[in-house]
Amino acid sequence: EINVNDMKKVQLILSISLCGFGVLLLVAGFVTPPVGEIHHSLLIAFGEILTFSGSLIGIDYKYRYKE
């Protein structure tokens, strides 16, 4: 049986790790040639990662604590 608190921890850890991965993508965009220019595909990927990680927390929060 899955504990609710364990599920929240998993979602939080996954969201934080996805955000960290997105930041690493942006840093990689700065250090690879051409240096200092972030390709638009990295920005799109970072936006999608943030949207997904936000949905992991936001959707669950909305329906779990719905009044």
C-alpha positions as a LaTeX table, in Angstrom:
\begin{tabular}{lrrr}
\hline
Residue & $x$ (\AA) & $y$ (\AA) & $z$ (\AA) \\
\hline
Glu1 & 0.00 & 0.00 & 0.00 \\
Ile2 & 1.29 & 3.45 & $-0.94$ \\
Asn3 & 1.51 & 5.97 & 1.87 \\
Val4 & 0.29 & 9.51 & 0.99 \\
Asn5 & 3.25 & 11.15 & 2.70 \\
Asp6 & 5.69 & 8.95 & 0.79 \\
Met7 & 3.96 & 9.89 & $-2.48$ \\
Lys8 & 4.28 & 13.60 & $-1.66$ \\
Lys9 & 7.99 & 13.15 & $-0.96$ \\
Val10 & 8.49 & 11.33 & $-4.25$ \\
Gln11 & 6.66 & 14.08 & $-6.17$ \\
Leu12 & 8.67 & 16.80 & $-4.44$ \\
Ile13 & 11.99 & 15.04 & $-5.07$ \\
Leu14 & 11.08 & 14.43 & $-8.71$ \\
Ser15 & 10.07 & 18.06 & $-9.22$ \\
Ile16 & 13.24 & 19.39 & $-7.63$ \\
Ser17 & 15.41 & 17.02 & $-9.64$ \\
Leu18 & 13.65 & 18.00 & $-12.89$ \\
Cys19 & 14.21 & 21.68 & $-12.15$ \\
Gly20 & 17.85 & 20.96 & $-11.40$ \\
Phe21 & 18.19 & 19.09 & $-14.68$ \\
Gly22 & 16.67 & 22.03 & $-16.52$ \\
Val23 & 19.16 & 24.39 & $-14.92$ \\
Leu24 & 21.99 & 22.05 & $-15.94$ \\
Leu25 & 20.69 & 22.20 & $-19.52$ \\
Leu26 & 20.87 & 25.99 & $-19.43$ \\
Val27 & 24.39 & 25.91 & $-18.00$ \\
Ala28 & 25.40 & 23.45 & $-20.71$ \\
Gly29 & 24.01 & 25.90 & $-23.25$ \\
Phe30 & 26.30 & 28.61 & $-21.89$ \\
Val31 & 29.52 & 26.59 & $-21.90$ \\
Thr32 & 29.20 & 24.81 & $-25.26$ \\
Pro33 & 30.15 & 26.59 & $-28.49$ \\
Pro34 & 29.08 & 29.27 & $-29.27$ \\
Val35 & 29.86 & 30.29 & $-25.69$ \\
Gly36 & 27.30 & 32.54 & $-24.04$ \\
Glu37 & 24.45 & 31.77 & $-26.43$ \\
Ile38 & 21.60 & 29.51 & $-25.37$ \\
His39 & 19.92 & 27.74 & $-28.27$ \\
His40 & 16.16 & 28.16 & $-28.41$ \\
Ser41 & 15.65 & 24.39 & $-28.17$ \\
Leu42 & 17.23 & 24.42 & $-24.69$ \\
Leu43 & 14.86 & 27.17 & $-23.60$ \\
Ile44 & 11.90 & 25.19 & $-24.90$ \\
Ala45 & 13.10 & 22.04 & $-23.12$ \\
Phe46 & 13.58 & 23.99 & $-19.89$ \\
Gly47 & 10.06 & 25.41 & $-20.16$ \\
Glu48 & 8.60 & 21.96 & $-20.72$ \\
Ile49 & 10.52 & 20.55 & $-17.75$ \\
Leu50 & 9.24 & 23.34 & $-15.49$ \\
Thr51 & 5.68 & 22.86 & $-16.75$ \\
Phe52 & 5.82 & 19.13 & $-16.08$ \\
Ser53 & 7.34 & 19.48 & $-12.63$ \\
Gly54 & 4.84 & 22.20 & $-11.75$ \\
Ser55 & 2.00 & 19.98 & $-12.87$ \\
Leu56 & 3.27 & 17.17 & $-10.65$ \\
Ile57 & 2.82 & 19.37 & $-7.60$ \\
Gly58 & $-0.02$ & 21.65 & $-8.71$ \\
Ile59 & $-2.53$ & 19.13 & $-10.02$ \\
Asp60 & $-2.06$ & 16.82 & $-7.06$ \\
Tyr61 & $-2.35$ & 19.74 & $-4.63$ \\
Lys62 & $-5.55$ & 21.04 & $-6.23$ \\
Tyr63 & $-7.44$ & 17.75 & $-6.10$ \\
Arg64 & $-6.04$ & 16.53 & $-2.79$ \\
Tyr65 & $-7.03$ & 19.66 & $-0.89$ \\
Lys66 & $-10.16$ & 20.55 & $-2.87$ \\
Glu67 & $-12.76$ & 22.15 & $-0.65$ \\
\hline
\end{tabular}
